[in-house]
Short mmCIF file of C-alpha atoms and ligand atoms in Angstrom, two decimals:
data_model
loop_
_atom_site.label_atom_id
_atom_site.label_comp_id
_atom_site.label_asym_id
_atom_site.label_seq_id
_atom_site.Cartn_x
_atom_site.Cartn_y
_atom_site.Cartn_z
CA UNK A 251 -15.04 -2.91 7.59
CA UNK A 252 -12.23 -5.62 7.46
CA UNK A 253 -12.05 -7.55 3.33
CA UNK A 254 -9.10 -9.66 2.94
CA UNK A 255 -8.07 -9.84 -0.60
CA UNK A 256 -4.86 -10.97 -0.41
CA UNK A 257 -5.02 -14.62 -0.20
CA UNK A 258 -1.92 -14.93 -2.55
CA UNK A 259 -0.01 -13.12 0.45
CA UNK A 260 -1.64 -15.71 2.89
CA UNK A 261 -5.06 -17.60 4.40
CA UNK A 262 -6.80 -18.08 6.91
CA UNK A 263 -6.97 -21.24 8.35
CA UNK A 264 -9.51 -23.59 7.79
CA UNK A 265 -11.79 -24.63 10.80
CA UNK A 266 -11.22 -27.96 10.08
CA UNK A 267 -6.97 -27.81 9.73
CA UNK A 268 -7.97 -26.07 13.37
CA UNK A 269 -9.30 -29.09 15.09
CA UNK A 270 -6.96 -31.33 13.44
CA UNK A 271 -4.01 -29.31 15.28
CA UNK A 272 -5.54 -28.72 18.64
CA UNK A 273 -4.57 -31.73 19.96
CA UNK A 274 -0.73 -31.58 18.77
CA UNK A 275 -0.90 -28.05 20.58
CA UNK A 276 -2.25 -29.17 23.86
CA UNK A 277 -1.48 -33.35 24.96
CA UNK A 278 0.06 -34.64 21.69
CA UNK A 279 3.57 -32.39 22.42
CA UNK A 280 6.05 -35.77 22.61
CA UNK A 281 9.33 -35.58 20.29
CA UNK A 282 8.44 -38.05 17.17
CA UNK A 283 11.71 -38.97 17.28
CA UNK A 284 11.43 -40.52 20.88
CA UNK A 285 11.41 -44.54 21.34
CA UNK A 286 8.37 -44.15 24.12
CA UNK A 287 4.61 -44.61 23.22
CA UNK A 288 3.95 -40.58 23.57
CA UNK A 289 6.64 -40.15 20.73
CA UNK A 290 5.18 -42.98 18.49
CA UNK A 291 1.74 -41.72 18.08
CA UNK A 292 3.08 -38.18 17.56
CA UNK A 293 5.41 -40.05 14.95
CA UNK A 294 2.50 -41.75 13.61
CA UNK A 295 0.73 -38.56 13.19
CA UNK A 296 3.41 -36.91 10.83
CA UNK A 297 4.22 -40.12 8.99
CA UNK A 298 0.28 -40.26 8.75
CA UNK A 299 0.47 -36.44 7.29
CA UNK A 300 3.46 -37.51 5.16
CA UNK A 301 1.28 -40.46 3.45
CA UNK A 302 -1.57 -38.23 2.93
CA UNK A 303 0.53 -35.74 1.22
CA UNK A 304 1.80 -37.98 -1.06
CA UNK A 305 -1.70 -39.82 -1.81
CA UNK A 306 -2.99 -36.35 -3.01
CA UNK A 307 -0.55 -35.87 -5.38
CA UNK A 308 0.21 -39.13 -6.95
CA UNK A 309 3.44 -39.65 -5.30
CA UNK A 310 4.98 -41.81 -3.15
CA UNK A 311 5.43 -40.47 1.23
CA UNK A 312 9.20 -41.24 0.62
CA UNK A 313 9.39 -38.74 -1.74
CA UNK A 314 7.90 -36.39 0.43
CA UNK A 315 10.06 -33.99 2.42
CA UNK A 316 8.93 -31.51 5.26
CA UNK A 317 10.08 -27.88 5.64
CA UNK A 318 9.73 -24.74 7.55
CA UNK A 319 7.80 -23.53 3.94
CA UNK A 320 8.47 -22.77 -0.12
CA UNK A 321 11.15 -20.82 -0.10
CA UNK A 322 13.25 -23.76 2.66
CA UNK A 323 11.86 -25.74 -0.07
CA UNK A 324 12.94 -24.35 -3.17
CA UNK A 325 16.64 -23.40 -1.65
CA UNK A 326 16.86 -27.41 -1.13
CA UNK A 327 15.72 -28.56 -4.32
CA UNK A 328 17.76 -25.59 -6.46
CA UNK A 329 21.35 -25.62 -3.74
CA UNK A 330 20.87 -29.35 -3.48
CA UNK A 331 20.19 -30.69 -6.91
CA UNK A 332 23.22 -28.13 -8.21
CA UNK A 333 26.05 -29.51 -5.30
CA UNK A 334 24.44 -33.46 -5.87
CA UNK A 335 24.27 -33.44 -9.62
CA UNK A 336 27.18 -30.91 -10.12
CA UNK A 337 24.58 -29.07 -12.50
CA UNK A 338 26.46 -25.29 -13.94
CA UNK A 339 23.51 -24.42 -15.97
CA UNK A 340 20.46 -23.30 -15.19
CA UNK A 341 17.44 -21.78 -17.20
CA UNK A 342 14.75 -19.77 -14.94
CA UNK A 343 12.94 -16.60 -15.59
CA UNK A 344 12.63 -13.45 -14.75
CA UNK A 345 9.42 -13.31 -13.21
CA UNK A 346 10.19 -16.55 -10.53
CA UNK A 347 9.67 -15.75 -6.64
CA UNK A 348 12.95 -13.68 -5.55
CA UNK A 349 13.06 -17.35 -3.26
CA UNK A 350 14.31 -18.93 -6.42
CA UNK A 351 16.04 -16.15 -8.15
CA UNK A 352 18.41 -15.36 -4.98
CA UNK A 353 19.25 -18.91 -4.44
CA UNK A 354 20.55 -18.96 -7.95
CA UNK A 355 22.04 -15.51 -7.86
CA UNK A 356 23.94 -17.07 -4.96
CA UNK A 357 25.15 -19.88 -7.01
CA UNK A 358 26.10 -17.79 -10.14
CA UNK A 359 28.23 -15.44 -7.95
CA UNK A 360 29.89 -18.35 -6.34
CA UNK A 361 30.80 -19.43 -9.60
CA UNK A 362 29.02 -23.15 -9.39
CA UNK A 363 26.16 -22.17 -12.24
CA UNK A 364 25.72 -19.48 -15.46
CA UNK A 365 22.01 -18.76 -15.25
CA UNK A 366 20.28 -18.49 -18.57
CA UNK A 367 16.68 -16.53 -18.53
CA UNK A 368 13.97 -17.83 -21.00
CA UNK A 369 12.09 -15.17 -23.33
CA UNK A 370 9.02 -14.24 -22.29
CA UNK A 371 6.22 -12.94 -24.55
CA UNK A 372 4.78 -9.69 -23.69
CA UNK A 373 2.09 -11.12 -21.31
CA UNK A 374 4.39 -13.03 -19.52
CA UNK A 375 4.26 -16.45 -20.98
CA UNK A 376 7.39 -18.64 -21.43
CA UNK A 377 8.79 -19.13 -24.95
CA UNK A 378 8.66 -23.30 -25.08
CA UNK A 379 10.81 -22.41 -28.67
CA UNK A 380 13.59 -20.89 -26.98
CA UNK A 381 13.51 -23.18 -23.55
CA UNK A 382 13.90 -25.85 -26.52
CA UNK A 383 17.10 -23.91 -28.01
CA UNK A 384 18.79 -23.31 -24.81
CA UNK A 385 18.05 -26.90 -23.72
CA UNK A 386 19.84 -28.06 -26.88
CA UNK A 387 22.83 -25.79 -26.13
CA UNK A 388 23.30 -26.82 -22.81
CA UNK A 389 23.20 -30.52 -21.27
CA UNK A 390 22.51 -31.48 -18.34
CA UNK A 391 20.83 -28.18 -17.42
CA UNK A 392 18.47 -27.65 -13.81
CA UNK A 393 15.10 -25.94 -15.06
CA UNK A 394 13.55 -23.77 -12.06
CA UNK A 395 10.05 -22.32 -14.09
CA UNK A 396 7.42 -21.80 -11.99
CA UNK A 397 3.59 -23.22 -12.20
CA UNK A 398 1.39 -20.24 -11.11
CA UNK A 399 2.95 -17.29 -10.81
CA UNK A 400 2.25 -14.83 -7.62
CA UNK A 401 2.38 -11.53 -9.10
CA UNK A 402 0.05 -11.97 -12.10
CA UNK A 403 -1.18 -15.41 -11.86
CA UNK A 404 -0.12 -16.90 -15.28
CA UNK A 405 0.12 -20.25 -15.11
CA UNK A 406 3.11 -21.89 -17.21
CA UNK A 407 2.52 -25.47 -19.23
CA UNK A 408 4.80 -27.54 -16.86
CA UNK A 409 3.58 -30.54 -18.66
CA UNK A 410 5.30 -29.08 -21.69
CA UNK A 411 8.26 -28.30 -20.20
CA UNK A 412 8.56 -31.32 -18.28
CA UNK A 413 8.73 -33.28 -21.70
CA UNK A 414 11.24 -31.03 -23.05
CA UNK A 415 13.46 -31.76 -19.68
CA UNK A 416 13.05 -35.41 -20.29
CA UNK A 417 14.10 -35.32 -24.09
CA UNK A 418 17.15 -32.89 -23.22
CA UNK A 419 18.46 -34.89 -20.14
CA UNK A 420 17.94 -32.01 -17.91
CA UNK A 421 16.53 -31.67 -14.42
CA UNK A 422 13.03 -29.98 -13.91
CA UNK A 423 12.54 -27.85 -10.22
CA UNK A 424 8.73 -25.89 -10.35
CA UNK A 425 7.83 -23.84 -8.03
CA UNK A 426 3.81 -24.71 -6.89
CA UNK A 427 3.80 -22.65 -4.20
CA UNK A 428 0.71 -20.69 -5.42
CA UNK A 429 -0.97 -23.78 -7.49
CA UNK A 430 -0.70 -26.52 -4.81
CA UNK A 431 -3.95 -27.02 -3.41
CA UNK A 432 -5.98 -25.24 -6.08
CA UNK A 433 -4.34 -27.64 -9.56
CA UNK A 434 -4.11 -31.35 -9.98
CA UNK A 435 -0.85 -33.02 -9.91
CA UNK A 436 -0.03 -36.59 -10.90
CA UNK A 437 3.40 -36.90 -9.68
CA UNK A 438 3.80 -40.56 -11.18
CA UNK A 439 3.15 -39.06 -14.25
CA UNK A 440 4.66 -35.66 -14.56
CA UNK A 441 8.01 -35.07 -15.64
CA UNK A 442 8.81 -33.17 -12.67
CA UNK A 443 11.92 -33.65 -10.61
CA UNK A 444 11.29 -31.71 -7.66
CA UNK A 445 8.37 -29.02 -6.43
CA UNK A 446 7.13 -27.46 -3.32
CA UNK A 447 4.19 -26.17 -1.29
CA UNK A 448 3.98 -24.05 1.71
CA UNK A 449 0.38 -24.43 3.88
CA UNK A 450 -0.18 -20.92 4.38
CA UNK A 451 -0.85 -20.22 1.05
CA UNK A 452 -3.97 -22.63 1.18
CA UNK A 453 -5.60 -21.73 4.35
CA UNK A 454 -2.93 -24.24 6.69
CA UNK A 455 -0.32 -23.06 9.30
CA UNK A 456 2.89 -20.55 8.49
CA UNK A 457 6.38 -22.03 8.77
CA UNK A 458 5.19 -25.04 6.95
CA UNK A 459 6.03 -26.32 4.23
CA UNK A 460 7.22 -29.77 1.81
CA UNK A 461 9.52 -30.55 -1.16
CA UNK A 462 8.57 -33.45 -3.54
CA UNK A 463 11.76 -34.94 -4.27
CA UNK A 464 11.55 -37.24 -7.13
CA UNK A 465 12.52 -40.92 -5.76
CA UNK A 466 15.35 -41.17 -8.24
CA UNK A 467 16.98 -38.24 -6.75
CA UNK A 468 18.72 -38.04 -3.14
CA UNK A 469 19.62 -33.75 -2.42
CA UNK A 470 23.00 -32.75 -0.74
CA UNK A 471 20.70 -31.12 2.58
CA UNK A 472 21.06 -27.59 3.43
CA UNK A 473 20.37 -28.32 7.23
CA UNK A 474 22.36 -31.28 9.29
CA UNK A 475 21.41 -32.65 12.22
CA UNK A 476 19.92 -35.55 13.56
CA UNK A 477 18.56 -37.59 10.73
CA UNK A 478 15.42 -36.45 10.61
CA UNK A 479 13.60 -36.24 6.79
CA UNK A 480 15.91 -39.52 6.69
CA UNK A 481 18.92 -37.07 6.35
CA UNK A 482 17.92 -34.42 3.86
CA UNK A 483 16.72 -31.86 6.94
CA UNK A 484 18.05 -31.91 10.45
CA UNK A 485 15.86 -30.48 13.09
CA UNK A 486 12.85 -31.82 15.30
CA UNK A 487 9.86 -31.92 13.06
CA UNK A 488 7.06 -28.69 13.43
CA UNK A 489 4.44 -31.10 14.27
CA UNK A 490 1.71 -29.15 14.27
CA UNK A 491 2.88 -27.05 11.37
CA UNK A 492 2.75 -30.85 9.58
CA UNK A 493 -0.33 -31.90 10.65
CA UNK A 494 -1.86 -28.60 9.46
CA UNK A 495 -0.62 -28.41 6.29
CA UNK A 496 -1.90 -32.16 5.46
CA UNK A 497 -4.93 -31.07 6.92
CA UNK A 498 -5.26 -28.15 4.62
CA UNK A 499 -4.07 -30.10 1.74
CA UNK A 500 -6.58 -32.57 2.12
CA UNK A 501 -9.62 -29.72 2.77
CA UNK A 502 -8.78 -28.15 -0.42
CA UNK A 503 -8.43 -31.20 -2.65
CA UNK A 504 -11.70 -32.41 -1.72
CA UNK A 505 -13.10 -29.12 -2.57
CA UNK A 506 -11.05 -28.36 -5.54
CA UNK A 507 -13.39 -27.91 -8.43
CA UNK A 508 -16.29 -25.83 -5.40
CA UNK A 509 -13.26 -23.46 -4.56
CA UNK A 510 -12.13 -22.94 -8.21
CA UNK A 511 -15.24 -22.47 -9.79
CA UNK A 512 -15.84 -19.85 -6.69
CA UNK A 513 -12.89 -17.53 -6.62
CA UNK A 514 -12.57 -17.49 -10.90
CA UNK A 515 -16.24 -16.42 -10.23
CA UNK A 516 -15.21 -13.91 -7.88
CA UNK A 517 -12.55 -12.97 -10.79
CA UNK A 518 -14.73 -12.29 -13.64
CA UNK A 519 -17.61 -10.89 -10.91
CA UNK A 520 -14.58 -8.11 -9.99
CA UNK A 521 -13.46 -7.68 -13.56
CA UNK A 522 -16.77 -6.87 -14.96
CA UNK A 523 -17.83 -4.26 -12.41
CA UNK A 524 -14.11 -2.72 -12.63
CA UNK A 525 -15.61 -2.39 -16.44
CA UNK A 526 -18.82 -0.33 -15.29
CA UNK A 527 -16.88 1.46 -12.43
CA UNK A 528 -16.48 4.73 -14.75
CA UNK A 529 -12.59 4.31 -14.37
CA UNK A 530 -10.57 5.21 -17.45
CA UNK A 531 -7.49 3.14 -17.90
CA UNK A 532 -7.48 0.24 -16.11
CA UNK A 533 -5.46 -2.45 -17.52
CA UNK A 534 -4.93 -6.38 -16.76
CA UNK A 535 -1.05 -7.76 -16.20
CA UNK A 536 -0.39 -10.77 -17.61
CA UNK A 537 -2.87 -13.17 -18.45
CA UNK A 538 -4.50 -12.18 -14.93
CA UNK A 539 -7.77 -11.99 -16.57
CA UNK A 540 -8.20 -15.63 -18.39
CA UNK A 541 -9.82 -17.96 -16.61
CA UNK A 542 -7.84 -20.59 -18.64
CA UNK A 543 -4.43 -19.26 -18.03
CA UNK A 544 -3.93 -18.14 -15.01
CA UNK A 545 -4.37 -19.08 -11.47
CA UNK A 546 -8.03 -18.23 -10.56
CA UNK A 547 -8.00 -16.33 -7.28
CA UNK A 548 -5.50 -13.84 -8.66
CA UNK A 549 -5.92 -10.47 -10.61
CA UNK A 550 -3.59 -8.19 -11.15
CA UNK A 551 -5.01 -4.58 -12.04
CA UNK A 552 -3.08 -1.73 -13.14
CA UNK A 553 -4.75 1.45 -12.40
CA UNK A 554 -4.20 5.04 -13.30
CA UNK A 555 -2.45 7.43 -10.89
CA UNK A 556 -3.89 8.94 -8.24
CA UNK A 557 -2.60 12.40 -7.88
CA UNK A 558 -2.80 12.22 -3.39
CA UNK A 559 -1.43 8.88 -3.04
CA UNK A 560 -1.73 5.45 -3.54
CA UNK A 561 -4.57 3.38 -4.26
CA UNK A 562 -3.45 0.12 -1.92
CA UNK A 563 -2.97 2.69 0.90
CA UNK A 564 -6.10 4.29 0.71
CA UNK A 565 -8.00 0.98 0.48
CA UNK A 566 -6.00 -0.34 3.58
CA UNK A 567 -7.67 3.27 5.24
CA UNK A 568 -10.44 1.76 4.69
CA UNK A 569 -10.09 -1.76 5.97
CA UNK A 570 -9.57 -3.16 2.25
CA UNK A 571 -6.32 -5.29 2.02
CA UNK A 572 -4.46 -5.99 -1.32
CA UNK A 573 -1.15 -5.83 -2.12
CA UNK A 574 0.79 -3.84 -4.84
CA UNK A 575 3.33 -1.37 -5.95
CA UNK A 576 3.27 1.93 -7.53
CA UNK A 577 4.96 3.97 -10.38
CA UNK A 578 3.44 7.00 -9.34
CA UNK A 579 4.43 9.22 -7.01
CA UNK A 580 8.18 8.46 -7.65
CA UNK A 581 7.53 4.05 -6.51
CA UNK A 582 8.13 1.25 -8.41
CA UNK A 583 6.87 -1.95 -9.71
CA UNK A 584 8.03 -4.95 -8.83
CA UNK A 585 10.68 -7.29 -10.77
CA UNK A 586 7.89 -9.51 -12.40
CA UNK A 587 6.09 -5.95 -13.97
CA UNK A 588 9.11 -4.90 -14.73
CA UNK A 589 9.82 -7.88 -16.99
CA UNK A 590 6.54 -7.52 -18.58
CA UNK A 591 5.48 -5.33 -21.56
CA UNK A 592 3.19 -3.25 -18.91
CA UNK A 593 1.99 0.62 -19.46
CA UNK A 594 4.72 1.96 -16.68
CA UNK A 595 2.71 4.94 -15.03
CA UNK A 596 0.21 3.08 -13.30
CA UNK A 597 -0.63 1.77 -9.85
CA UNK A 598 -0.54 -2.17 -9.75
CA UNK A 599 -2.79 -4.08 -7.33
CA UNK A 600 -3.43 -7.72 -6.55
CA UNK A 601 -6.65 -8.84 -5.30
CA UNK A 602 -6.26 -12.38 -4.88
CA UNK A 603 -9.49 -14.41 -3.28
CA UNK A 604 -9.92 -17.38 -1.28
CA UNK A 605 -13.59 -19.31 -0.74
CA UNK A 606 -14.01 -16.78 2.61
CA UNK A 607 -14.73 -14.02 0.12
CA UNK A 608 -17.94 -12.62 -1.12
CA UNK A 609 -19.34 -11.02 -4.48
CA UNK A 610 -20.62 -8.06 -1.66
CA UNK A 611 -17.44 -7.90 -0.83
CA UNK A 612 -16.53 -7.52 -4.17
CA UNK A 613 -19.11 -4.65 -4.40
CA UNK A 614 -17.54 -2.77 -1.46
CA UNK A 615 -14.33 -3.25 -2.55
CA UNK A 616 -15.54 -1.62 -5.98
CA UNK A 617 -17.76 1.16 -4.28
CA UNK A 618 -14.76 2.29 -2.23
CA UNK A 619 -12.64 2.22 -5.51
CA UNK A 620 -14.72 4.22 -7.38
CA UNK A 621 -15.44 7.06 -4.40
CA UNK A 622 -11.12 7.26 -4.16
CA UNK A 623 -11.41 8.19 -8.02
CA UNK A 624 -14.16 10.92 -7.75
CA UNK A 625 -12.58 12.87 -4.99
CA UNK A 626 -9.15 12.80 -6.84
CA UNK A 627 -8.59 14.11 -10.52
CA UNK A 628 -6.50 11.88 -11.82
CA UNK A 629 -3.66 12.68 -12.78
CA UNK A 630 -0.70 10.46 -14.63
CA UNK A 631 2.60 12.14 -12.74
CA UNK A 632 5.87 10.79 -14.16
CA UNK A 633 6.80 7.55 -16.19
CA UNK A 634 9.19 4.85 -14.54
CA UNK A 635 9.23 2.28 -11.57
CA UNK A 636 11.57 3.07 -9.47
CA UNK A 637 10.54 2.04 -5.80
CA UNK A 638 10.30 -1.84 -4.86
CA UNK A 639 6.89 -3.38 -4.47
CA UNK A 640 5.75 -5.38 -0.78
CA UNK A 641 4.67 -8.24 -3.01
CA UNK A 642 4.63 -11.73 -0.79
N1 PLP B 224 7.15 -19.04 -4.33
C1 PLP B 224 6.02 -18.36 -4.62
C2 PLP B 224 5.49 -18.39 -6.01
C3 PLP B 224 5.37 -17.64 -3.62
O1 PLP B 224 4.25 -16.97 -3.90
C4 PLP B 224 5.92 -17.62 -2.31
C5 PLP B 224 5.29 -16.81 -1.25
O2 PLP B 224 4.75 -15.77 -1.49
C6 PLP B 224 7.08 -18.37 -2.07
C7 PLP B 224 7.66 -19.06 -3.10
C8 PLP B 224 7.69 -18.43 -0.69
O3 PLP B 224 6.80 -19.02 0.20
P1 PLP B 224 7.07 -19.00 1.79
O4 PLP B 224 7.24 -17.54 2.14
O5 PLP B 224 5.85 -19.57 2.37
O6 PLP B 224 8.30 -19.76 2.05
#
């Protein structure tokens, strides 16, 4: 038995984003950046991805930027709008991608930034009160919030914040890493300076990636070389890793509402026979549970200790793979639980979904939990995270 639940880790490919790339593996191999015909159509191919992009998200393919993924992504926008704007305050929070919150640790120990973190309630939502109050305090601030969140899937009102940017002269970075392909974004519309996707996360190629620079803007880069990006990232372009990820863009825009309606159905199928499952103590993170709130192909479940190991292991045993982190057994939970007001001796897993998966699936995946359970008397060993988490 093989069930892949952790599609917030990474996807499969699509079929389709498969035949799309074929040909850029196999004849299509010319350098865009060569003058022949060979190097034109492969240069019409990416500027081709680049336009499709930007049509799916309301912005314009200048503003469009390819990387090697997020994280390239987000240490552009963050490095290059601090250097370009001379930015030395920043507001994040703690439960960003460690992508974001080592770039500005980086910063802040260089001296160019003082980071300031926004409350959070107890479920993990921003405080849009106390973003105002330290927006007030400090002009010309960089905002780096994220949209969905990977840990516990709460989505954050970036619509919201994106006004309060505007009104307070400050510059807005979001990281969409886990919302692009599955939320609608109207970049001519938003108030959003910069944001980022990487195709892995919805079913396209690793090592691929783009950041939406806002048109107004132009980045110091991070990588030199020989113009390519028109300046803002050196290197010859991952073809294939571009025509994928427009690929994959496009397959899951079309099927947007299908694919959402699917995996929050796979959600609530998973929550509701957790409820039946005979399991004392299980608890949601976040806002993990709400359809309305959170990202719909993730859950985050904390479960009791076992007392012979841990849950994620013993599912992998059995060909079930999810990602988490424990407190029992002397582990820990990851920065993001650790910000939130979460029951510490637990087990916290992730079972994030993609439109491969299946409620029988689901059923397995329950079955198997529920057999782990019986043969172990549970047992809650010792309070306290203390070991670090294999989140993506
Ligand atoms: N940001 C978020 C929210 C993520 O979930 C991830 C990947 O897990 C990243 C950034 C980094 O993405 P990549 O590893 O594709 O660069």
């Amino acid at each position: 038995m093989e069930i892949y639940l952790d599609n917030a880790a990474t996807t499969a490919l699509d079929p389709e984003v498969i035949e799309a790339i074929l040909p850029f593996l196999t004849n299509h191999y010319a350098n865009p950046s060569s003058a022949h015909g060979a190097g034109r159509r492969v240069k019409e191919a990416v500027d081709q991805a680049r336009r499709t992009v930007a049509h799916l998200l309301g912005a314009a393919p200048e503003e469009i930027y390819f990387t090697a993924g997020a994280t390239e992504g987000i240490n552009l926008a963050l490095s290059g709008a601090i250097q370009a704007y001379d930015l030395s305050h920043v507001i994040t929070s703690r439960i960003e991608h460690k992508a974001v919150l080592q770039t500005l640790k980086r910063h802040e120990k260089e001296g160019d930034i003082e980071t300031s973190f926004v409350k959070l309630d107890e479920r993990g939502n921003v405080d849009l009160y106390h973003l105002e109050n330290l927006l007030r305090a400090n002009p010309r601030t960089l905002i780096a919030l994220m949209h969905g969140n990977n840990e516990i899937g709460n989505l954050t009102d970036i619509h919201a914040i994106g006004v309060l940017a505007r009104r307070y002269n400050a510059v807005f970075f979001t990281d969409t890493t886990q919302t692009m392909g599955k939320a609608h974004f109207d970049l001519q519309e938003a108030d959003i300076d910069f944001l980022v996707g990487s195709a892995h996360k919805f079913h396209g190629p690793k090592g691929a990636g783009f950041v939406y620079i806002n048109q107004k803007h132009h980045l110091k880069p991070l990588i030199y070389g020989g113009g390519q990006e028109r300046g803002q990232r050196g290197g010859t372009e991952n073809v294939v890793g571009i025509v994928g990820l427009a690929k994959a863009l496009d397959v899951a825009y079309r099927n947007l509402e299908a694919n959402r309606n699917k995996v929050s159905k796979l959600k609530q199928y998973l929550v509701s026979k957790l409820a039946i499952s005979g399991i004392e103590g299980i608890c949601y993170n976040g806002e993990s549970k709400s359809t309305e709130n959170s990202v719909a192909n993730v859950l985050s479940v904390s479960f009791p200790c076992l007392s012979t190991g841990s849950l994620v292991a013993k599912l992998d045993q059995v060909g079930i793979q999810v990602s988490g982190g424990s407190a029992c057994q002397g582990g820990g939970a990851s920065h993001v639980i650790q910000a939130l007001a979460c029951e510490a001796d637990k087990e916290n897993v992730r079972f994030s979904f993609s439109k491969f998966n299946t409620f029988e699936e689901l059923d397995l995946v329950v079955d198997a939990i529920t057999r782990i359970y019986e043969s172990d008397p549970v047992v809650s060993t010792q309070a306290g995270w203390k070991k670090i988490a294999s989140w993506a």
